[in-house]
PDB file of C-alpha atoms and ligand atoms in Angstrom:
ATOM      1  CA  UNK A1131      -3.751  14.168 -13.786  1.00  0.00           C
ATOM      2  CA  UNK A1132      -2.561  15.101 -10.283  1.00  0.00           C
ATOM      3  CA  UNK A1133       1.215  15.321  -9.832  1.00  0.00           C
ATOM      4  CA  UNK A1134       2.981  11.980  -9.663  1.00  0.00           C
ATOM      5  CA  UNK A1135       4.465  10.957  -6.323  1.00  0.00           C
ATOM      6  CA  UNK A1136       8.024   9.833  -5.640  1.00  0.00           C
ATOM      7  CA  UNK A1137       8.433   6.492  -3.889  1.00  0.00           C
ATOM      8  CA  UNK A1138      11.644   4.862  -2.784  1.00  0.00           C
ATOM      9  CA  UNK A1139      11.673   1.091  -3.037  1.00  0.00           C
ATOM     10  CA  UNK A1140      11.298  -1.941  -5.223  1.00  0.00           C
ATOM     11  CA  UNK A1141       8.714  -1.653  -7.956  1.00  0.00           C
ATOM     12  CA  UNK A1142       7.709  -5.311  -7.606  1.00  0.00           C
ATOM     13  CA  UNK A1143       6.394  -4.642  -4.072  1.00  0.00           C
ATOM     14  CA  UNK A1144       4.053  -1.814  -5.099  1.00  0.00           C
ATOM     15  CA  UNK A1145       0.382  -2.361  -4.278  1.00  0.00           C
ATOM     16  CA  UNK A1146      -1.096  -0.726  -7.348  1.00  0.00           C
ATOM     17  CA  UNK A1147      -3.392  -1.773 -10.180  1.00  0.00           C
ATOM     18  CA  UNK A1148      -0.537  -1.799 -12.690  1.00  0.00           C
ATOM     19  CA  UNK A1149       3.249  -1.820 -12.527  1.00  0.00           C
ATOM     20  CA  UNK A1150       5.240  -0.677 -15.532  1.00  0.00           C
ATOM     21  CA  UNK A1151       8.095  -2.825 -16.773  1.00  0.00           C
ATOM     22  CA  UNK A1152      11.151  -1.342 -18.492  1.00  0.00           C
ATOM     23  CA  UNK A1153      11.234  -4.162 -21.027  1.00  0.00           C
ATOM     24  CA  UNK A1154      13.137  -4.655 -24.270  1.00  0.00           C
ATOM     25  CA  UNK A1155      11.743  -5.194 -27.780  1.00  0.00           C
ATOM     26  CA  UNK A1156      11.844  -8.977 -27.561  1.00  0.00           C
ATOM     27  CA  UNK A1157       9.728  -8.979 -24.355  1.00  0.00           C
ATOM     28  CA  UNK A1158      11.248 -12.230 -23.164  1.00  0.00           C
ATOM     29  CA  UNK A1159      12.814 -10.960 -19.944  1.00  0.00           C
ATOM     30  CA  UNK A1160      16.069  -9.191 -19.176  1.00  0.00           C
ATOM     31  CA  UNK A1161      17.967  -7.427 -16.399  1.00  0.00           C
ATOM     32  CA  UNK A1162      17.134  -4.578 -14.022  1.00  0.00           C
ATOM     33  CA  UNK A1163      13.418  -3.944 -13.493  1.00  0.00           C
ATOM     34  CA  UNK A1164      12.567  -6.512 -16.166  1.00  0.00           C
ATOM     35  CA  UNK A1165      14.481  -9.261 -14.361  1.00  0.00           C
ATOM     36  CA  UNK A1166      12.941  -8.343 -10.998  1.00  0.00           C
ATOM     37  CA  UNK A1167       9.375  -8.324 -12.385  1.00  0.00           C
ATOM     38  CA  UNK A1168       9.710 -11.724 -14.059  1.00  0.00           C
ATOM     39  CA  UNK A1169      11.475 -13.202 -11.018  1.00  0.00           C
ATOM     40  CA  UNK A1170       8.903 -11.979  -8.501  1.00  0.00           C
ATOM     41  CA  UNK A1171       5.855 -12.367 -10.759  1.00  0.00           C
ATOM     42  CA  UNK A1172       6.705 -15.902 -11.845  1.00  0.00           C
ATOM     43  CA  UNK A1173       6.428 -17.691 -15.213  1.00  0.00           C
ATOM     44  CA  UNK A1174       2.847 -16.565 -15.947  1.00  0.00           C
ATOM     45  CA  UNK A1175       4.196 -13.194 -17.082  1.00  0.00           C
ATOM     46  CA  UNK A1176       6.565 -14.675 -19.654  1.00  0.00           C
ATOM     47  CA  UNK A1177       3.848 -17.077 -20.858  1.00  0.00           C
ATOM     48  CA  UNK A1178       1.535 -14.109 -21.397  1.00  0.00           C
ATOM     49  CA  UNK A1179       4.276 -12.086 -23.152  1.00  0.00           C
ATOM     50  CA  UNK A1180       4.806 -14.961 -25.592  1.00  0.00           C
ATOM     51  CA  UNK A1181       1.067 -15.490 -26.161  1.00  0.00           C
ATOM     52  CA  UNK A1182       0.087 -11.832 -26.530  1.00  0.00           C
ATOM     53  CA  UNK A1183       3.257 -10.398 -28.098  1.00  0.00           C
ATOM     54  CA  UNK A1184       4.682 -13.013 -30.468  1.00  0.00           C
ATOM     55  CA  UNK A1185       6.649 -10.276 -32.264  1.00  0.00           C
ATOM     56  CA  UNK A1186       7.515  -8.319 -29.111  1.00  0.00           C
ATOM     57  CA  UNK A1187       6.934  -4.570 -28.958  1.00  0.00           C
ATOM     58  CA  UNK A1188       8.320  -1.489 -30.730  1.00  0.00           C
ATOM     59  CA  UNK A1189      10.486   1.074 -28.946  1.00  0.00           C
ATOM     60  CA  UNK A1190       8.221   3.719 -27.398  1.00  0.00           C
ATOM     61  CA  UNK A1191       5.196   1.439 -27.284  1.00  0.00           C
ATOM     62  CA  UNK A1192       3.337  -0.227 -24.374  1.00  0.00           C
ATOM     63  CA  UNK A1193       1.316  -3.412 -23.905  1.00  0.00           C
ATOM     64  CA  UNK A1194      -0.124  -5.272 -20.920  1.00  0.00           C
ATOM     65  CA  UNK A1195       0.068  -8.777 -19.495  1.00  0.00           C
ATOM     66  CA  UNK A1196      -0.977 -10.449 -16.287  1.00  0.00           C
ATOM     67  CA  UNK A1197       1.088  -9.547 -13.221  1.00  0.00           C
ATOM     68  CA  UNK A1198       1.285 -13.203 -12.150  1.00  0.00           C
ATOM     69  CA  UNK A1199       2.201 -13.433  -8.460  1.00  0.00           C
ATOM     70  CA  UNK A1200       2.874  -9.702  -8.017  1.00  0.00           C
ATOM     71  CA  UNK A1201       0.480  -7.682  -5.830  1.00  0.00           C
ATOM     72  CA  UNK A1202      -0.519  -5.683  -8.931  1.00  0.00           C
ATOM     73  CA  UNK A1203      -3.214  -6.856 -11.376  1.00  0.00           C
ATOM     74  CA  UNK A1204      -1.353  -6.025 -14.564  1.00  0.00           C
ATOM     75  CA  UNK A1205       2.131  -5.419 -15.839  1.00  0.00           C
ATOM     76  CA  UNK A1206       2.304  -2.734 -18.513  1.00  0.00           C
ATOM     77  CA  UNK A1207       5.458  -3.371 -20.525  1.00  0.00           C
ATOM     78  CA  UNK A1208       7.149  -0.477 -22.294  1.00  0.00           C
ATOM     79  CA  UNK A1209      10.291  -0.396 -24.385  1.00  0.00           C
ATOM     80  CA  UNK A1210      12.450   2.630 -23.696  1.00  0.00           C
ATOM     81  CA  UNK A1211      15.071   3.888 -26.154  1.00  0.00           C
ATOM     82  CA  UNK A1212      18.510   2.372 -25.575  1.00  0.00           C
ATOM     83  CA  UNK A1213      20.628   5.490 -25.192  1.00  0.00           C
ATOM     84  CA  UNK A1214      23.750   3.395 -24.647  1.00  0.00           C
ATOM     85  CA  UNK A1215      23.189   1.776 -28.055  1.00  0.00           C
ATOM     86  CA  UNK A1216      22.640   5.128 -29.804  1.00  0.00           C
ATOM     87  CA  UNK A1217      18.850   5.491 -29.586  1.00  0.00           C
ATOM     88  CA  UNK A1218      18.656   9.146 -28.519  1.00  0.00           C
ATOM     89  CA  UNK A1219      15.188  10.211 -29.700  1.00  0.00           C
ATOM     90  CA  UNK A1220      13.603  11.724 -26.583  1.00  0.00           C
ATOM     91  CA  UNK A1221      10.121  11.471 -28.146  1.00  0.00           C
ATOM     92  CA  UNK A1222      10.400   7.696 -27.768  1.00  0.00           C
ATOM     93  CA  UNK A1223      11.018   8.043 -24.037  1.00  0.00           C
ATOM     94  CA  UNK A1224       8.080  10.428 -23.632  1.00  0.00           C
ATOM     95  CA  UNK A1225       5.964   8.010 -25.675  1.00  0.00           C
ATOM     96  CA  UNK A1226       6.590   5.210 -23.164  1.00  0.00           C
ATOM     97  CA  UNK A1227       4.903   7.186 -20.370  1.00  0.00           C
ATOM     98  CA  UNK A1228       2.029   8.378 -22.589  1.00  0.00           C
ATOM     99  CA  UNK A1229       1.353   4.949 -24.058  1.00  0.00           C
ATOM    100  CA  UNK A1230       1.535   3.256 -20.638  1.00  0.00           C
ATOM    101  CA  UNK A1231      -1.123   5.646 -19.324  1.00  0.00           C
ATOM    102  CA  UNK A1232      -3.296   5.008 -22.383  1.00  0.00           C
ATOM    103  CA  UNK A1233      -3.073   1.267 -21.759  1.00  0.00           C
ATOM    104  CA  UNK A1234      -3.853   1.859 -18.067  1.00  0.00           C
ATOM    105  CA  UNK A1235      -6.965   3.813 -19.057  1.00  0.00           C
ATOM    106  CA  UNK A1236      -8.082   1.032 -21.378  1.00  0.00           C
ATOM    107  CA  UNK A1237      -7.681  -1.483 -18.531  1.00  0.00           C
ATOM    108  CA  UNK A1238      -9.487   0.743 -16.027  1.00  0.00           C
ATOM    109  CA  UNK A1239      -6.395   0.965 -13.812  1.00  0.00           C
ATOM    110  CA  UNK A1240      -6.470   3.889 -11.400  1.00  0.00           C
ATOM    111  CA  UNK A1241      -3.086   3.404  -9.718  1.00  0.00           C
ATOM    112  CA  UNK A1242       0.192   2.772 -11.505  1.00  0.00           C
ATOM    113  CA  UNK A1243       3.859   2.519 -10.553  1.00  0.00           C
ATOM    114  CA  UNK A1244       6.568   3.521 -13.030  1.00  0.00           C
ATOM    115  CA  UNK A1245      10.269   2.801 -12.893  1.00  0.00           C
ATOM    116  CA  UNK A1246      12.618   5.396 -14.344  1.00  0.00           C
ATOM    117  CA  UNK A1247      12.453   4.066 -17.900  1.00  0.00           C
ATOM    118  CA  UNK A1248      15.762   3.859 -19.839  1.00  0.00           C
ATOM    119  CA  UNK A1249      17.732   5.239 -16.873  1.00  0.00           C
ATOM    120  CA  UNK A1250      19.448   1.954 -15.959  1.00  0.00           C
ATOM    121  CA  UNK A1251      21.015  -0.479 -18.396  1.00  0.00           C
ATOM    122  CA  UNK A1252      19.852   1.704 -21.319  1.00  0.00           C
ATOM    123  CA  UNK A1253      21.926   4.594 -19.973  1.00  0.00           C
ATOM    124  CA  UNK A1254      19.647   7.628 -20.463  1.00  0.00           C
ATOM    125  CA  UNK A1255      21.149  10.560 -18.485  1.00  0.00           C
ATOM    126  CA  UNK A1256      19.420  10.485 -15.101  1.00  0.00           C
ATOM    127  CA  UNK A1257      18.300  14.146 -14.775  1.00  0.00           C
ATOM    128  CA  UNK A1258      16.671  14.111 -18.222  1.00  0.00           C
ATOM    129  CA  UNK A1259      15.077  10.707 -17.576  1.00  0.00           C
ATOM    130  CA  UNK A1260      13.567  12.186 -14.400  1.00  0.00           C
ATOM    131  CA  UNK A1261      12.367  15.276 -16.264  1.00  0.00           C
ATOM    132  CA  UNK A1262      10.722  13.198 -19.009  1.00  0.00           C
ATOM    133  CA  UNK A1263       8.970  11.001 -16.437  1.00  0.00           C
ATOM    134  CA  UNK A1264       7.637  13.747 -14.185  1.00  0.00           C
ATOM    135  CA  UNK A1265       6.630  16.236 -16.893  1.00  0.00           C
ATOM    136  CA  UNK A1266       4.973  13.658 -19.150  1.00  0.00           C
ATOM    137  CA  UNK A1267       2.955  12.017 -16.384  1.00  0.00           C
ATOM    138  CA  UNK A1268       1.869  15.401 -14.962  1.00  0.00           C
ATOM    139  CA  UNK A1269       0.674  16.611 -18.381  1.00  0.00           C
ATOM    140  CA  UNK A1270      -1.206  13.439 -19.348  1.00  0.00           C
ATOM    141  CA  UNK A1271      -4.943  13.379 -19.892  1.00  0.00           C
ATOM    142  CA  UNK A1272      -5.791  10.193 -17.984  1.00  0.00           C
ATOM    143  CA  UNK A1273      -8.252   8.701 -15.503  1.00  0.00           C
ATOM    144  CA  UNK A1274      -5.319   7.402 -13.421  1.00  0.00           C
ATOM    145  CA  UNK A1275      -5.390   9.143 -10.042  1.00  0.00           C
ATOM    146  CA  UNK A1276      -2.310   7.625  -8.362  1.00  0.00           C
ATOM    147  CA  UNK A1277       0.884   7.583 -10.450  1.00  0.00           C
ATOM    148  CA  UNK A1278       4.080   6.725  -8.604  1.00  0.00           C
ATOM    149  CA  UNK A1279       7.639   6.986  -9.812  1.00  0.00           C
ATOM    150  CA  UNK A1280       9.582   4.321  -7.950  1.00  0.00           C
ATOM    151  CA  UNK A1281      13.274   5.011  -7.367  1.00  0.00           C
ATOM    152  CA  UNK A1282      15.575   2.262  -6.232  1.00  0.00           C
ATOM    153  CA  UNK A1283      18.167   4.462  -4.501  1.00  0.00           C
ATOM    154  CA  UNK A1284      18.152   7.595  -2.362  1.00  0.00           C
ATOM    155  CA  UNK A1285      19.936   9.836  -4.885  1.00  0.00           C
ATOM    156  CA  UNK A1286      17.421   9.022  -7.615  1.00  0.00           C
ATOM    157  CA  UNK A1287      14.525   9.438  -5.201  1.00  0.00           C
ATOM    158  CA  UNK A1288      15.811  12.926  -4.325  1.00  0.00           C
ATOM    159  CA  UNK A1289      16.042  13.887  -8.007  1.00  0.00           C
ATOM    160  CA  UNK A1290      12.457  12.751  -8.617  1.00  0.00           C
ATOM    161  CA  UNK A1291      11.099  14.503  -5.515  1.00  0.00           C
ATOM    162  CA  UNK A1292      12.905  17.742  -6.421  1.00  0.00           C
ATOM    163  CA  UNK A1293      11.514  17.681  -9.961  1.00  0.00           C
ATOM    164  CA  UNK A1294       7.978  17.023  -8.714  1.00  0.00           C
ATOM    165  CA  UNK A1295       8.323  19.966  -6.320  1.00  0.00           C
ATOM    166  CA  UNK A1296       9.023  22.225  -9.329  1.00  0.00           C
ATOM    167  CA  UNK A1297       5.789  21.303 -11.156  1.00  0.00           C
TER     168      UNK A1297
HETATM  169  P1  LIG B 260      16.375   0.255 -18.745  1.00  0.00           P
HETATM  170  O1  LIG B 260      16.871  -1.010 -19.396  1.00  0.00           O
HETATM  171  O2  LIG B 260      15.116   0.813 -19.420  1.00  0.00           O
HETATM  172  O3  LIG B 260      17.454   1.276 -18.576  1.00  0.00           O
HETATM  173  P2  LIG B 260      16.581  -0.748 -15.987  1.00  0.00           P
HETATM  174  O4  LIG B 260      15.670  -1.767 -15.430  1.00  0.00           O
HETATM  175  O5  LIG B 260      17.993  -1.147 -16.264  1.00  0.00           O
HETATM  176  O6  LIG B 260      15.843  -0.187 -17.307  1.00  0.00           O
HETATM  177  O7  LIG B 260      16.631   0.527 -15.038  1.00  0.00           O
HETATM  178  C1  LIG B 260      15.632   1.510 -14.946  1.00  0.00           C
HETATM  179  C2  LIG B 260      15.704   2.186 -13.579  1.00  0.00           C
HETATM  180  O8  LIG B 260      15.083   1.335 -12.609  1.00  0.00           O
HETATM  181  C3  LIG B 260      17.108   2.437 -13.044  1.00  0.00           C
HETATM  182  O9  LIG B 260      17.102   3.713 -12.407  1.00  0.00           O
HETATM  183  C4  LIG B 260      17.332   1.297 -12.045  1.00  0.00           C
HETATM  184  O10 LIG B 260      18.209   1.679 -11.004  1.00  0.00           O
HETATM  185  C5  LIG B 260      15.943   1.115 -11.488  1.00  0.00           C
HETATM  186  N1  LIG B 260      15.617  -0.222 -10.942  1.00  0.00           N
HETATM  187  C6  LIG B 260      16.238  -1.405 -11.157  1.00  0.00           C
HETATM  188  N2  LIG B 260      15.600  -2.407 -10.507  1.00  0.00           N
HETATM  189  C7  LIG B 260      14.533  -1.840  -9.875  1.00  0.00           C
HETATM  190  C8  LIG B 260      13.486  -2.320  -9.040  1.00  0.00           C
HETATM  191  N3  LIG B 260      13.389  -3.610  -8.704  1.00  0.00           N
HETATM  192  N4  LIG B 260      12.559  -1.430  -8.584  1.00  0.00           N
HETATM  193  C9  LIG B 260      12.641  -0.119  -8.917  1.00  0.00           C
HETATM  194  N5  LIG B 260      13.600   0.401  -9.687  1.00  0.00           N
HETATM  195  C10 LIG B 260      14.539  -0.444 -10.158  1.00  0.00           C
END
């Protein structure tokens, strides 16, 4: 696909077909991006998580729900590896981006906004989290034409933009 773009802002405000949630295995809400998505999207997202994912989701996997009141049509939930808790298998982080794009293709989504998966509460080292995001999205075989990596702060935005410039 074309190179991803770097965006600075709040992922819940993105006007895209699908926003990606950095969820946890239980899929019942949490902090960071997960908290913001459930707060802004409203209870329909949690209801759909419970109905569609009674057992939650495995680390490295992706699954979709409604986006509730968000401007997007779908939320694609992924579970990144929890580096802070000792999950250090990089293939699981790469898998989150690949699987999210596969789910997007199945839905017919053409635009998607990713957070920097695992780089917050889960503690994945920021430069490597950026590298995994940019390289995996850029190499994916997908019908998605607009993939954004949304950074909350200026320093992270700069890291993402610099990595994209090196593609
Ligand atoms: P994880 O638990 O997978 O580490 P987090 O949600 O804690 O996920 O953080 C992932 C990244 O998203 C971090 O870089 C964090 O600063 C950023 N982030 C947190 N809230 C938002 C938001 N509302 N929009 C965009 N990025 C966010």
